[in-house]
Short mmCIF file of C-alpha atoms in Angstrom, two decimals:
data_model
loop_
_atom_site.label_atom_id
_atom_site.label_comp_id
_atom_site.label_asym_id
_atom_site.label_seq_id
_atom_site.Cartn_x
_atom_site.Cartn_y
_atom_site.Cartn_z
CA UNK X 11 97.83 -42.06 36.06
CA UNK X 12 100.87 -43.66 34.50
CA UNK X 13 103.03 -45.70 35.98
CA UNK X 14 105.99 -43.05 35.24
CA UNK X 15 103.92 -40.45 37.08
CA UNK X 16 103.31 -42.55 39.92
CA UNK X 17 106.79 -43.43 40.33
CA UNK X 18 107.33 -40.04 40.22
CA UNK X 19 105.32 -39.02 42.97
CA UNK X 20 106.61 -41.96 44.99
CA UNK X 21 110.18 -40.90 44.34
CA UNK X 22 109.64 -37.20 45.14
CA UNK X 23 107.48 -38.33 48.53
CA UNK X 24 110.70 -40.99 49.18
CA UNK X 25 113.39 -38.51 48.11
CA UNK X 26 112.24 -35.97 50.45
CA UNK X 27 111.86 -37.95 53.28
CA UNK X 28 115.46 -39.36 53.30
CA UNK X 29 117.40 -36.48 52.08
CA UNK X 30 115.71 -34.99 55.60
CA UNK X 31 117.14 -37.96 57.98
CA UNK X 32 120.36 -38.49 56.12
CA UNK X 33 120.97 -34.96 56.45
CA UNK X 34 120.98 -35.49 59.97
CA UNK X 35 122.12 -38.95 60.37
CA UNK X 36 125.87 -37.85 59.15
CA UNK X 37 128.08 -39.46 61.56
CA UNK X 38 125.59 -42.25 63.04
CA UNK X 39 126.25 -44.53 59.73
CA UNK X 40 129.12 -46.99 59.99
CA UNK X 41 130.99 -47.10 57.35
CA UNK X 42 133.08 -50.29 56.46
CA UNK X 43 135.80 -48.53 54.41
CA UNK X 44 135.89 -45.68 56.70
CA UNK X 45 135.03 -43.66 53.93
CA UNK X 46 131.54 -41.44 53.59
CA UNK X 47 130.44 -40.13 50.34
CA UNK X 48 128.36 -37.34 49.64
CA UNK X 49 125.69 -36.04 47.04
CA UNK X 50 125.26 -32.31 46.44
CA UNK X 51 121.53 -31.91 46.11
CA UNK X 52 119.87 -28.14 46.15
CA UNK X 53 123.48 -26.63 47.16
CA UNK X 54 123.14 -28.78 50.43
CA UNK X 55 125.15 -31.99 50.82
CA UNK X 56 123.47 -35.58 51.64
CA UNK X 57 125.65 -37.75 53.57
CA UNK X 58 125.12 -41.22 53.12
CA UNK X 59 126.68 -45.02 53.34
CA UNK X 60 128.85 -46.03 50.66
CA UNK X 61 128.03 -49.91 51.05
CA UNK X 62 124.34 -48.92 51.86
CA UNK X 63 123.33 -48.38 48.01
CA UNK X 64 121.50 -51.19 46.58
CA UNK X 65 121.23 -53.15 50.33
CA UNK X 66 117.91 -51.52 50.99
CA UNK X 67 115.45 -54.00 49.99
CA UNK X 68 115.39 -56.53 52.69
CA UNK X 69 113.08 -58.99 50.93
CA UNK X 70 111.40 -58.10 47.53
CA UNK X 71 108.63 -60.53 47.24
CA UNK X 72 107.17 -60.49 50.75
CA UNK X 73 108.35 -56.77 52.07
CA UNK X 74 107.89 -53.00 49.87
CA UNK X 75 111.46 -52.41 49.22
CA UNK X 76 112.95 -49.14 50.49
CA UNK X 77 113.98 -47.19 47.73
CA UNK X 78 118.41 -46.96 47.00
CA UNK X 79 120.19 -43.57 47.95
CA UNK X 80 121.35 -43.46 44.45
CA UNK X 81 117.78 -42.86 43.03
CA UNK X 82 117.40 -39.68 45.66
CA UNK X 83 120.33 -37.77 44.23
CA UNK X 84 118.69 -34.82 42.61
CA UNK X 85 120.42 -33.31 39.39
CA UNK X 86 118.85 -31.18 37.21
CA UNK X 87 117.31 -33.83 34.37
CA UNK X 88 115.24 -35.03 37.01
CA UNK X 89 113.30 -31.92 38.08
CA UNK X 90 112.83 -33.06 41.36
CA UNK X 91 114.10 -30.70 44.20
CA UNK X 92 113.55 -31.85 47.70
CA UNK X 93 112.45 -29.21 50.14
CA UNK X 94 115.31 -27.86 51.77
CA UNK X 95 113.09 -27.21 55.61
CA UNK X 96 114.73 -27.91 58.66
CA UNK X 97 112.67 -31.57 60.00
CA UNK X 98 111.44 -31.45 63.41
CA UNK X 99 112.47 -33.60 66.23
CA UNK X 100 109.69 -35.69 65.46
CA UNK X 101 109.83 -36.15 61.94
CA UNK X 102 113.79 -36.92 62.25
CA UNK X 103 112.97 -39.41 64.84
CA UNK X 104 110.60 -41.39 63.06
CA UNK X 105 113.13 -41.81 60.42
CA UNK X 106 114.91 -43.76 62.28
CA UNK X 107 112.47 -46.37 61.76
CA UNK X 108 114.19 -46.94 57.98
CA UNK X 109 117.55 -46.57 59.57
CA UNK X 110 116.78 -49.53 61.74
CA UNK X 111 115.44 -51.49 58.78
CA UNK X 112 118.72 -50.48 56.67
CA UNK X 113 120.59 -52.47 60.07
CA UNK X 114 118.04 -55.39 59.59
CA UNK X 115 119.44 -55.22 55.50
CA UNK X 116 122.85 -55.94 56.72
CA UNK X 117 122.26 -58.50 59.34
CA UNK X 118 120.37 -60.59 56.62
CA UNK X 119 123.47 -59.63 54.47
CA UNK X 120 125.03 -62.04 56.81
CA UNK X 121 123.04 -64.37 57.07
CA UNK X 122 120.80 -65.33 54.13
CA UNK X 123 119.01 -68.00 55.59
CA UNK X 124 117.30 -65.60 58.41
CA UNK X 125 115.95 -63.17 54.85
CA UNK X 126 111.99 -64.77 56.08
CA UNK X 127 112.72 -63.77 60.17
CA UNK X 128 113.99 -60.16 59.05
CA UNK X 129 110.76 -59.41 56.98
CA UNK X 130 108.58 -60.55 59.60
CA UNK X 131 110.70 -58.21 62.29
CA UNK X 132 110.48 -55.62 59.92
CA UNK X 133 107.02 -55.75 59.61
CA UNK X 134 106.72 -55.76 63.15
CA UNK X 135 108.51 -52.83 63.70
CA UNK X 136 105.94 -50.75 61.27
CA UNK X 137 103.15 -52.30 62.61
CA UNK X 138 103.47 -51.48 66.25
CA UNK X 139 106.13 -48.42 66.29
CA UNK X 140 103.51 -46.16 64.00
CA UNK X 141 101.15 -44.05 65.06
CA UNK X 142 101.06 -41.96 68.88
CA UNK X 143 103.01 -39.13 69.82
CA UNK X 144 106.52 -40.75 70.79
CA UNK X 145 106.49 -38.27 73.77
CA UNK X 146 109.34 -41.10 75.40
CA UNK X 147 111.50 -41.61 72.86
CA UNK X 148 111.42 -37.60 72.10
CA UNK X 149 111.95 -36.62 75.70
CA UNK X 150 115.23 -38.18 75.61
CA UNK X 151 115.86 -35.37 73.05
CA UNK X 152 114.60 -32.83 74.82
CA UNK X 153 116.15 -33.66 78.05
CA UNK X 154 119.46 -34.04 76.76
CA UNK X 155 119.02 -30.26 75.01
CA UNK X 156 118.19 -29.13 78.71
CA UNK X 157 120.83 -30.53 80.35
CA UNK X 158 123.90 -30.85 78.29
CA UNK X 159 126.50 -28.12 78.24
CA UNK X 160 126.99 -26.26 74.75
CA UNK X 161 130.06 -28.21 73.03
CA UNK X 162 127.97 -31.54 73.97
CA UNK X 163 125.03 -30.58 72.01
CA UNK X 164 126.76 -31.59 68.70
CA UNK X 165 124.61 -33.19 65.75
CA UNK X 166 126.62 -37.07 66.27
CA UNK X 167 125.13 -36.69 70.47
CA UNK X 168 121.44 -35.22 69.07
CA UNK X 169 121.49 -38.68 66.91
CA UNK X 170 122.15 -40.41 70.04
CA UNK X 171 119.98 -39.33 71.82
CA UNK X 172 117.18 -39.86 69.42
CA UNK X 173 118.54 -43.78 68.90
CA UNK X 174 118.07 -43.97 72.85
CA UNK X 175 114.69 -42.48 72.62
CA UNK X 176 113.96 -44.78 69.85
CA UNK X 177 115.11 -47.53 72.00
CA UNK X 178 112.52 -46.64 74.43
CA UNK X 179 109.98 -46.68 72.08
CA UNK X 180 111.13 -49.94 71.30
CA UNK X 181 110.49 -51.00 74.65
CA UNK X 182 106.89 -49.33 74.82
CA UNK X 183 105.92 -51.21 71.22
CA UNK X 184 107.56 -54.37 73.25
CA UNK X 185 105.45 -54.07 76.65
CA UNK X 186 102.24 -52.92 74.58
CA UNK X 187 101.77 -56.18 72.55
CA UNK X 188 102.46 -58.37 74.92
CA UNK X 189 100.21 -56.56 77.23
CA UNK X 190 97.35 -56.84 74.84
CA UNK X 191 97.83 -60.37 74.56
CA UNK X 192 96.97 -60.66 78.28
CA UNK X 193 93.97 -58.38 78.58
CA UNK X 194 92.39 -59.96 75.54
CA UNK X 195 92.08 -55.89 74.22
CA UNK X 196 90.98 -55.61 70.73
CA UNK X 197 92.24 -52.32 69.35
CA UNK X 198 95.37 -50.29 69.73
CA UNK X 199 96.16 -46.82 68.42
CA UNK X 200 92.76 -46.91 66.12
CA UNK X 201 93.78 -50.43 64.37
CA UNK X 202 93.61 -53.86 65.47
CA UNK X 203 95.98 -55.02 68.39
CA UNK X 204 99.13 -56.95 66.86
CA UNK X 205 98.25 -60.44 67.77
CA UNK X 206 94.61 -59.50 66.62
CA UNK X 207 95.93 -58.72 62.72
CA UNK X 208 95.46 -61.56 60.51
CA UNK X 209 97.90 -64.38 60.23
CA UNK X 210 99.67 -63.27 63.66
CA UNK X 211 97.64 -65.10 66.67
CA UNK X 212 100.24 -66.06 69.67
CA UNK X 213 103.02 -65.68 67.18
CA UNK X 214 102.95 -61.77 68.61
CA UNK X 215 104.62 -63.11 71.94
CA UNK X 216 107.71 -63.81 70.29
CA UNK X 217 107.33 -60.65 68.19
CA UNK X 218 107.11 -58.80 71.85
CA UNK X 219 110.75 -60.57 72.05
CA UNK X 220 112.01 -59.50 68.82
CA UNK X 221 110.85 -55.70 69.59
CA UNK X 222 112.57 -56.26 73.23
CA UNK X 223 115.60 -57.66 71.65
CA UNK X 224 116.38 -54.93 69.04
CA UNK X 225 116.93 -52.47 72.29
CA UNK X 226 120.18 -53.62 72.95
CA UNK X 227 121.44 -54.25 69.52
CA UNK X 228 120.59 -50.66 68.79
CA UNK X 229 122.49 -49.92 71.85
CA UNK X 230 125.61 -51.80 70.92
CA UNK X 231 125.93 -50.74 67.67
CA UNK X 232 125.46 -47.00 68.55
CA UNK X 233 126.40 -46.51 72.08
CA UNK X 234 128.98 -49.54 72.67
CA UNK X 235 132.10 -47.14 72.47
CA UNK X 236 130.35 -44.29 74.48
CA UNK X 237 131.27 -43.85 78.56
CA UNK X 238 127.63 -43.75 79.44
CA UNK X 239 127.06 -47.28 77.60
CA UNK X 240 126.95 -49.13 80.39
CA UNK X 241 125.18 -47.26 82.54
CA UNK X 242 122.35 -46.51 79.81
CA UNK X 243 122.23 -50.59 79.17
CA UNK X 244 121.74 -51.49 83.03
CA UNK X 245 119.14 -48.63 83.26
CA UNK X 246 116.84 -50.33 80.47
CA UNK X 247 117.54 -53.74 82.15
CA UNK X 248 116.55 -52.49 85.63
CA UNK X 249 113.15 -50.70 84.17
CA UNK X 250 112.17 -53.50 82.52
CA UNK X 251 112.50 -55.46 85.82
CA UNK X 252 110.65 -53.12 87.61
CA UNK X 253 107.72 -52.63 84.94
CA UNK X 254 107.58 -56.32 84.19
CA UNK X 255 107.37 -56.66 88.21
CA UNK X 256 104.11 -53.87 87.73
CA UNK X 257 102.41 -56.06 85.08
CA UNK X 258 102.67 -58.99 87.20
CA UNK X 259 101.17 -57.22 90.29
CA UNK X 260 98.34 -55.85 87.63
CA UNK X 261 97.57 -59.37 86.89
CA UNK X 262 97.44 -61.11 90.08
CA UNK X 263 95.06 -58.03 91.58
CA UNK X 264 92.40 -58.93 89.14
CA UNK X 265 92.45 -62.37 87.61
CA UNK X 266 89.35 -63.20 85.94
CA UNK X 267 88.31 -66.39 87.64
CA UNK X 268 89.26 -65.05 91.02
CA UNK X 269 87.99 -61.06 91.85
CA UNK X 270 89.38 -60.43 95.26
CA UNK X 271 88.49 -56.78 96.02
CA UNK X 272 90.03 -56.92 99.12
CA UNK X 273 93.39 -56.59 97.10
CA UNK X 274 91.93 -53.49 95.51
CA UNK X 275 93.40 -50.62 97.38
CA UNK X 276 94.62 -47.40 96.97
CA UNK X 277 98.04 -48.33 97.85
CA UNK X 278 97.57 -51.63 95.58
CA UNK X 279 96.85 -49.15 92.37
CA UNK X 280 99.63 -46.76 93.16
CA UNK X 281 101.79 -49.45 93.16
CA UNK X 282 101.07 -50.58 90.09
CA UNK X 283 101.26 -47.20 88.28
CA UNK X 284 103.97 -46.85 89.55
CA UNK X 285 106.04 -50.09 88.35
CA UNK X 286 103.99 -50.37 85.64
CA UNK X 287 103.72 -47.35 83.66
CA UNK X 288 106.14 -44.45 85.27
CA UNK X 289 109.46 -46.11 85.74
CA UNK X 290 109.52 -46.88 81.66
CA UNK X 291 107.15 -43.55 80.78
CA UNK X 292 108.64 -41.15 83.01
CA UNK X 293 112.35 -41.98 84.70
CA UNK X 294 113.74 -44.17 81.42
CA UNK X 295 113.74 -41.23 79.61
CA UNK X 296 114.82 -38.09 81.49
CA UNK X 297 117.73 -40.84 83.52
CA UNK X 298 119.10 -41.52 80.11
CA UNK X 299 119.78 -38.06 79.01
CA UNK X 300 121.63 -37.93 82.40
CA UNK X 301 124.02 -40.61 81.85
CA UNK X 302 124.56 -38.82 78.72
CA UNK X 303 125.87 -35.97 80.16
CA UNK X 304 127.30 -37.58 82.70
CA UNK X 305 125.18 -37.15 85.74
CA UNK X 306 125.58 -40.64 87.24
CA UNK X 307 125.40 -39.44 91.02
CA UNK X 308 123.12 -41.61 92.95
CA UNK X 309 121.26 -38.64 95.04
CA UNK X 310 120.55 -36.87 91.63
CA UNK X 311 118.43 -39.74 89.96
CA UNK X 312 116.85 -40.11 93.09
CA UNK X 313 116.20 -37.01 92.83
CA UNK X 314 114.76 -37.23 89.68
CA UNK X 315 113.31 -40.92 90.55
CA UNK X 316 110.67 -38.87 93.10
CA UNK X 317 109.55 -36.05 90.99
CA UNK X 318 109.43 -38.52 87.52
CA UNK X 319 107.51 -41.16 89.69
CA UNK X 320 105.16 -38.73 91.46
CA UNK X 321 103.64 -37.42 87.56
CA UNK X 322 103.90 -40.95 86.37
CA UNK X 323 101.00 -41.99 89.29
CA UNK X 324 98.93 -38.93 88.06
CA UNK X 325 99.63 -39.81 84.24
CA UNK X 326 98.26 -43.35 85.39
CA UNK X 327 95.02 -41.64 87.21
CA UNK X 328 94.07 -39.62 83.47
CA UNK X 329 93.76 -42.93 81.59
CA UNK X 330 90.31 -43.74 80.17
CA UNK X 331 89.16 -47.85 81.05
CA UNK X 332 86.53 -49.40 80.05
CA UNK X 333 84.50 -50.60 77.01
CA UNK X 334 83.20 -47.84 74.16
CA UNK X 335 79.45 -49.11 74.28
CA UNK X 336 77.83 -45.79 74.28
CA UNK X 337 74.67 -47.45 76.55
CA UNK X 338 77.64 -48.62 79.29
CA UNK X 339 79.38 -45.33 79.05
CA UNK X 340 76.32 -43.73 79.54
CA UNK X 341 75.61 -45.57 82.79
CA UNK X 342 79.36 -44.96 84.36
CA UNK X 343 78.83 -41.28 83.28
CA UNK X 344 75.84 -41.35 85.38
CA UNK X 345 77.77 -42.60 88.40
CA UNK X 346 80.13 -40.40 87.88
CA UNK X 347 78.00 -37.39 88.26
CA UNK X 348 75.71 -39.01 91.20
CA UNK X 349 79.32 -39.37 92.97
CA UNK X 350 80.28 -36.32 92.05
CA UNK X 351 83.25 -37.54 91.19
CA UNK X 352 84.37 -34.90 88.67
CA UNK X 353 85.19 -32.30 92.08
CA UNK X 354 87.00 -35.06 93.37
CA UNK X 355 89.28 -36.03 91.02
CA UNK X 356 89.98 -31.69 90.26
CA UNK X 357 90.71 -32.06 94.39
CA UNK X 358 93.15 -34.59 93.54
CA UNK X 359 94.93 -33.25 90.30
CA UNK X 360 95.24 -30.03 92.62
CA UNK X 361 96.63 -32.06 95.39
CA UNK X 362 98.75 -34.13 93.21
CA UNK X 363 100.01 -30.68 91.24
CA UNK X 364 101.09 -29.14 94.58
CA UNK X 365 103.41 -32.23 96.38
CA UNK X 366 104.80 -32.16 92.35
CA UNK X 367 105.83 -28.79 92.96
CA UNK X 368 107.13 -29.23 96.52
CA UNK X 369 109.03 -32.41 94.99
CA UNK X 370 110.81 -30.29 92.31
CA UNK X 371 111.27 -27.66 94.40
CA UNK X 372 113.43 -29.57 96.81
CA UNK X 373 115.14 -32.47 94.77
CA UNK X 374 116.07 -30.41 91.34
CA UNK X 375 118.97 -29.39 92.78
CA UNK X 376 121.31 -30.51 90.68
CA UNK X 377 119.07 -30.51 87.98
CA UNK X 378 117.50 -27.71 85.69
CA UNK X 379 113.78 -27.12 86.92
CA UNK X 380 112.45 -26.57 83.26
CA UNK X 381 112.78 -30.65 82.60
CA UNK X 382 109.91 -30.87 85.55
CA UNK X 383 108.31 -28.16 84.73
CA UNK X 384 107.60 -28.91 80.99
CA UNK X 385 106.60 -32.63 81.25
CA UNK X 386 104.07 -30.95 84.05
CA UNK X 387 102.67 -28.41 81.93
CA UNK X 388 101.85 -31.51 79.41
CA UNK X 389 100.17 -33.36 82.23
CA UNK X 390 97.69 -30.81 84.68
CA UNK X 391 94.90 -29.55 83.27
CA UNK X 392 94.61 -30.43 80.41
CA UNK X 393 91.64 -31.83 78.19
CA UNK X 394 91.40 -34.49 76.49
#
């Protein structure tokens, strides 16, 4: 294949992609001479940033460079046509991934001497925000569709949202390396843990802090002149507390050189799901979408604190532990069955599905039941 051809391809792959999440990313682009321009391309017009052409490549010789807006306006010598499909939430969301790095472009505008810190963030932030499902970040989205009244749900609030949801995946990529530091785990996602990839060793605890860090610049730039700013900035501040709090509960229950099983208890593990995993998994999400809209009473996120916590504890109870040597899993299968323990934990998910109803049922009040409902439907019964 020639090189022409594969630039090409690249460019049509490229020119696709963007002309989908600048399409939707209209308003949510600063714009230093308070001026936007456009490009007509297949009778739909691409918004984009002036001062943004020619800043994408953050660092040529050590990072790919993002291809310039002015090479994905489509005219007719060029024969290439993006699709004009409407992205999903998903796809949309992901693409804020390049807006970020277009941010990183302009803070290393600023400050040349930083260029080698912002490639290494940026390849941080495509290492370890890749791959899973991004069921946080996108139920942000999807809360804030459920709860906000019509003339709220306007394309500039819909890019909000999705930088907030973003921001908790930011916190999940954050929480995830530095947890795999600390169990010594090997793989991640299908590919090697962060701090397991070549050339990155320890180095991934400051990494964690980078990924941490980029939270609240993303909410300052986006959300600083917003009511709900504040609110949404001490709610990230107070989960991670509370998760970081879970983690170090995890740890001190089962230390390697000193097994107490005394300290493990039912109460113990609940505990720990609970800090843990469904504060950041479960509350961060659906609470942010409320401060969006304004819901900032007290007794409606406590409200929403019982029922979010409640499937966070059973979310905890479906994870899979343990090592994939097919002789070991073998053996614990074996238990398993011997125990019976299959009935036991169907008792359970039924119990647990039941008080999840009777939670909804008397704290969504003030709160559409269909937020509960759906992240429920995800949870019970399903296979995996």
């Amino acid at each position: 294949m020639s090189s022409l051809s594969l630039q090409s391809r690249q460019l049509e792959r490229a020119s696709s992609h963007w002309s989908i999440l600048l399409r939707r990313l209209p308003r949510a682009i600063p714009s230093t001479n308070g001026v936007a321009g456009s490009a007509r391309t297949s009778g739909a017009v691409t918004w984009f940033h002036p001062s943004a052409i020619g800043a994408f490549a953050l660092c040529n010789t050590c990072c790919r460079p993002l291809i310039p807006v002015q090479q994905l306006v489509t005219s007719k010598m060029s024969g290439i046509s993006p699709p004009v499909v409407a992205a999903s939430d998903a796809e949309v969301f992901m693409g804020l991934l390049n807006r970020v790095k277009l941010d990183l472009a302009e803070d290393q505008k600023k400050d040349g001497h930083l260029e080698s810190a912002f490639c290494r963030l940026k390849e941080v932030l495509e290492y370890n925000l890749t791959g899973g499902k991004k069921n946080r970040g996108l139920s942000v989205v999807a809360s804030y569709r459920q709860l906000a009244s019509p003339s709220q749900k306007t394309e500039d609030n819909i890019t909000i949202a999705m930088i907030i949801g973003l921001c908790v995946e930011l916190l999940q990529a954050s929480l995830l390396v530095a947890d795999d530091i600390m169990d010594n785990s090997t793989m991640r996602r299908g590919k090697p843990c962060w701090y397991k990839k070549e050339g990155v060793g320890l180095y991934a605890i400051n990494d964690s802090f980078l990924l941490k860090s980029m939270i609240y610049e993303l909410l300052k730039k986006y959300c600083m002149e917003k009511p709900f700013y504040l609110n949404v900035l001490e709610l990230f501040l107070q989960v991670s507390y509370k998760t970081e709090l879970g983690q170090a509960l995890d740890l001190l229950t089962a230390q390697p050189d000193k097994i107490d099983f005394s300290s493990f208890t039912e109460e113990r593990y609940e505990t720990i799901a609970k800090y843990k995993t469904a504060f950041y998994s479960f509350y961060l999400p659906i609470a942010a979408a409320m401060y969006m809209v304004e819901i900032v009473s007290k007794e409606a996120h406590a409200s929403a604190e019982a029922i979010l916590l409640e499937m966070g504890q059973f979310f905890q109870i479906q994870e899979n532990y343990g090592c994939q040597d097919p002789a070991k899993v073998a053996c614990v299968k074996a238990v398993y069955t011997e125990l019976n323990l299959q009935t036991v934990y169907q008792q359970y998910e039924d119990k647990s599905y039941a008080r999840l109803m009777s939670l909804i049922d008397n704290h969504s009040t003030s709160l559409p039941k269909v937020i509960f409902l759906e992240l429920a439907q995800r949870l019970y019964k399903r296979q995996k």
